[in-house]
Amino acid sequence: MSGIMLNWDDSAFFYYIHKGYGKDVKDKQDALACSKAVIDQYEGSGVTDFLMCVNARLASFPSITMENYGDSYNRKIQNNEKVDFSDTWASSFNKVFNEWGIDYFQIWSDRLKELGIKPWISIRMNDAHDTLADTTFLAPDFYYKNPQYRRITHHKTQKYFDGLFDYGEEEIRKRFLGFINETLTRYDVFGIELDWMREAFCFKIGMELKGIEILTSFMQDVKNIVKSHEERKGHDISIAVRVPSRVETCLYLGFDVARWAEYGLVDNVIISPRWSTTDTDMPVEVWKRLLQPYKVSLSAGIEVLIRQNRQADYTYNCMETVYANAVSYFSAGIDKLYLFNFMTMPELFGADRENKALYTLYKNMFDILKGCKDIKSLLTKDRRHFVTFNDLTAPWEKSLYYVPATCNPSKSEPEIFRIRTGRVSINLHAYIQFGIDSKENNICDEDIFIYLNSKRINGLSKIDEPDYYIKSDRFICKIPDIGILNDINIIEAWSLTKEFTITHIEILICNKRKGWCK
């Protein structure tokens, strides 16, 4: 299969209208035109499934089962304090829904069907935005009035995820089942995504294993709700779950995805990072084997951010890194590519031109979406395959980083890096690119052994051109025969003469030979 699942978050539409950067949605006609134009920008792209996120901690439509942003706009007291949220982007919600009577989700759904793109609902199952704030326009009063439903009650709530709801509480499960039913009653869509990555910590510390049965029962309740709407509307409604990328992390947090698949409770599994980076090495092959006995498709999600460890600066994906991840994961066997936080308004309305990397990504978005629609379209594209990391682990797990990696001649073993590239065309050129810190500011073949898939690679050269992603000195060497590359590659780096630190490593694949190398 092929195609792109694109998630639009719950607040981007209101945020962009509120921010504006000199543009303005002045009246109802402007808002209607803007709503339609959001979807029109995906006509002819590779987007096959469009996921409309309808909530975070509040609903993004005038819900009767969950407080919404209109309630926040009108709120005067919260958590026993006086508040005024009328100057936040909740004011845009109030204009669009309450003053002008526009349901832009309905407009989107109707237009998507006209374009042959499947509309989905996406529901965040346990959002955490501003959980530590004493007051915030992002939170419902329900949260402040019911601290007993939080996952951390045995000590002071002090970490970002401490204030999440505890799905061990029946009241919380009923709350979200009611919201799911209300949303499917309101909107006629072809799929519903349960986004467990917002957030994946759904039980009290130490109660995660007991949560397995609780969430499996919850998923059965969701399936029953969906079946009732399928019968009423006369068509299938797919159920997707977005979950952590590692199978064991899923299970030990309470998400028994294999059983959900076995019981027919899910149609699509989306593995993805949480937020702080794109994970370039998710175990797609493991998931494919796990789901193989069942009629369940697999999607791989990428984030708008990409970086190599938690200490690195936040940097945004570019066209070449998105293409790289798409090739890697389609080659590994995914059915669809899933994009999170890749929302753009028509004509870049509301985009910040000062943020050059993000603005450039947005400007190239249509070409990216068209280029990522299938593996055939991707094989001719320039790509940058980074080493990154898994940014979502259970509380008792630790994130492991490939870089920074310090090499010195006293070490008896090389530093080892694993990089997915997926399929490559023999007509392209390939390089290994490094960021390296060293006291001498120079590294050459006499200082380092580099092996790619057990083949020695020579010709390391320093490049003086700056690079957005590489903060250290930049070095590159050509891979003499692109046929050396496998779908998954192992690079070994071994110091011969001096100590140095590898801060960045990637495999670069491009159409034209670069003039940097020896």
GROMACS .gro file of N, CA and C in nm, residues 243-249 269-273 278-291 298-301 328-335 389-391 420 488:
model
  129
  243VAL      N    1   0.048   0.463   1.913
  243VAL     CA    2   0.108   0.406   2.033
  243VAL      C    3   0.260   0.421   2.027
  244PRO      N    4   0.329   0.398   2.141
  244PRO     CA    5   0.475   0.401   2.142
  244PRO      C    6   0.534   0.303   2.041
  245SER      N    7   0.653   0.333   1.994
  245SER     CA    8   0.712   0.257   1.884
  245SER      C    9   0.769   0.122   1.926
  246ARG      N   10   0.798   0.103   2.055
  246ARG     CA   11   0.855  -0.023   2.100
  246ARG      C   12   0.746  -0.112   2.159
  247VAL      N   13   0.741  -0.237   2.112
  247VAL     CA   14   0.637  -0.330   2.151
  247VAL      C   15   0.633  -0.350   2.302
  248GLU      N   16   0.751  -0.370   2.363
  248GLU     CA   17   0.754  -0.397   2.507
  248GLU      C   18   0.713  -0.275   2.587
  249THR      N   19   0.747  -0.155   2.540
  249THR     CA   20   0.705  -0.033   2.609
  249THR      C   21   0.554  -0.023   2.607
  269VAL      N   22  -0.254   0.026   1.321
  269VAL     CA   23  -0.164   0.062   1.430
  269VAL      C   24  -0.064   0.164   1.376
  270ILE      N   25  -0.051   0.273   1.450
  270ILE     CA   26   0.042   0.380   1.413
  270ILE      C   27   0.150   0.386   1.520
  271ILE      N   28   0.273   0.352   1.484
  271ILE     CA   29   0.384   0.365   1.578
  271ILE      C   30   0.453   0.498   1.551
  272SER      N   31   0.492   0.567   1.657
  272SER     CA   32   0.548   0.700   1.635
  272SER      C   33   0.627   0.747   1.756
  273PRO      N   34   0.711   0.848   1.736
  273PRO     CA   35   0.770   0.916   1.852
  273PRO      C   36   0.664   1.000   1.921
  278THR      N   37   1.191   1.310   1.545
  278THR     CA   38   1.153   1.199   1.460
  278THR      C   39   1.244   1.082   1.494
  279ASP      N   40   1.185   0.965   1.513
  279ASP     CA   41   1.262   0.845   1.541
  279ASP      C   42   1.290   0.776   1.408
  280THR      N   43   1.417   0.769   1.369
  280THR     CA   44   1.453   0.716   1.237
  280THR      C   45   1.475   0.565   1.236
  281ASP      N   46   1.458   0.500   1.351
  281ASP     CA   47   1.486   0.356   1.356
  281ASP      C   48   1.381   0.282   1.439
  282MET      N   49   1.255   0.303   1.408
  282MET     CA   50   1.148   0.229   1.477
  282MET      C   51   1.143   0.086   1.423
  283PRO      N   52   1.113  -0.011   1.510
  283PRO     CA   53   1.120  -0.152   1.470
  283PRO      C   54   1.000  -0.198   1.388
  284VAL      N   55   0.990  -0.149   1.267
  284VAL     CA   56   0.877  -0.182   1.181
  284VAL      C   57   0.869  -0.332   1.157
  285GLU      N   58   0.983  -0.396   1.136
  285GLU     CA   59   0.983  -0.540   1.105
  285GLU      C   60   0.923  -0.622   1.219
  286VAL      N   61   0.950  -0.582   1.343
  286VAL     CA   62   0.894  -0.653   1.458
  286VAL      C   63   0.741  -0.639   1.459
  287TRP      N   64   0.694  -0.517   1.437
  287TRP     CA   65   0.550  -0.493   1.436
  287TRP      C   66   0.481  -0.568   1.322
  288LYS      N   67   0.546  -0.571   1.205
  288LYS     CA   68   0.486  -0.643   1.091
  288LYS      C   69   0.466  -0.790   1.125
  289ARG      N   70   0.565  -0.850   1.191
  289ARG     CA   71   0.552  -0.991   1.227
  289ARG      C   72   0.445  -1.011   1.334
  290LEU      N   73   0.437  -0.917   1.426
  290LEU     CA   74   0.338  -0.927   1.533
  290LEU      C   75   0.195  -0.919   1.479
  291LEU      N   76   0.175  -0.832   1.380
  291LEU     CA   77   0.040  -0.808   1.328
  291LEU      C   78   0.005  -0.896   1.209
  298LEU      N   79  -0.025  -0.119   0.921
  298LEU     CA   80   0.076  -0.055   1.005
  298LEU      C   81   0.120   0.076   0.940
  299SER      N   82   0.120   0.182   1.018
  299SER     CA   83   0.171   0.312   0.973
  299SER      C   84   0.287   0.353   1.062
  300ALA      N   85   0.380   0.427   1.005
  300ALA     CA   86   0.493   0.481   1.081
  300ALA      C   87   0.480   0.633   1.085
  301GLY      N   88   0.485   0.688   1.206
  301GLY     CA   89   0.467   0.831   1.223
  301GLY      C   90   0.599   0.904   1.238
  328SER      N   91   1.275   0.487   0.411
  328SER     CA   92   1.316   0.385   0.508
  328SER      C   93   1.198   0.301   0.555
  329TYR      N   94   1.089   0.368   0.590
  329TYR     CA   95   0.977   0.296   0.648
  329TYR      C   96   0.890   0.226   0.543
  330PHE      N   97   0.875   0.284   0.425
  330PHE     CA   98   0.806   0.210   0.319
  330PHE      C   99   0.885   0.086   0.280
  331SER      N  100   1.018   0.099   0.277
  331SER     CA  101   1.103  -0.017   0.245
  331SER      C  102   1.088  -0.127   0.349
  332ALA      N  103   1.067  -0.088   0.474
  332ALA     CA  104   1.053  -0.185   0.583
  332ALA      C  105   0.916  -0.252   0.585
  333GLY      N  106   0.820  -0.196   0.510
  333GLY     CA  107   0.692  -0.265   0.495
  333GLY      C  108   0.570  -0.195   0.550
  334ILE      N  109   0.581  -0.065   0.587
  334ILE     CA  110   0.462   0.003   0.636
  334ILE      C  111   0.358   0.016   0.524
  335ASP      N  112   0.234   0.035   0.565
  335ASP     CA  113   0.126   0.054   0.469
  335ASP      C  114   0.106   0.201   0.435
  389PHE      N  115   1.685   0.919   1.810
  389PHE     CA  116   1.664   0.840   1.931
  389PHE      C  117   1.515   0.818   1.954
  390ASN      N  118   1.486   0.725   2.043
  390ASN     CA  119   1.348   0.695   2.084
  390ASN      C  120   1.312   0.788   2.200
  391ASP      N  121   1.216   0.878   2.179
  391ASP     CA  122   1.189   0.982   2.280
  391ASP      C  123   1.075   0.946   2.376
  420ARG      N  124   1.910   0.339   0.907
  420ARG     CA  125   1.821   0.291   0.802
  420ARG      C  126   1.830   0.383   0.681
  488ILE      N  127   1.911  -0.159   0.617
  488ILE     CA  128   1.960  -0.117   0.747
  488ILE      C  129   2.112  -0.133   0.746
   0.00000   0.00000   0.00000
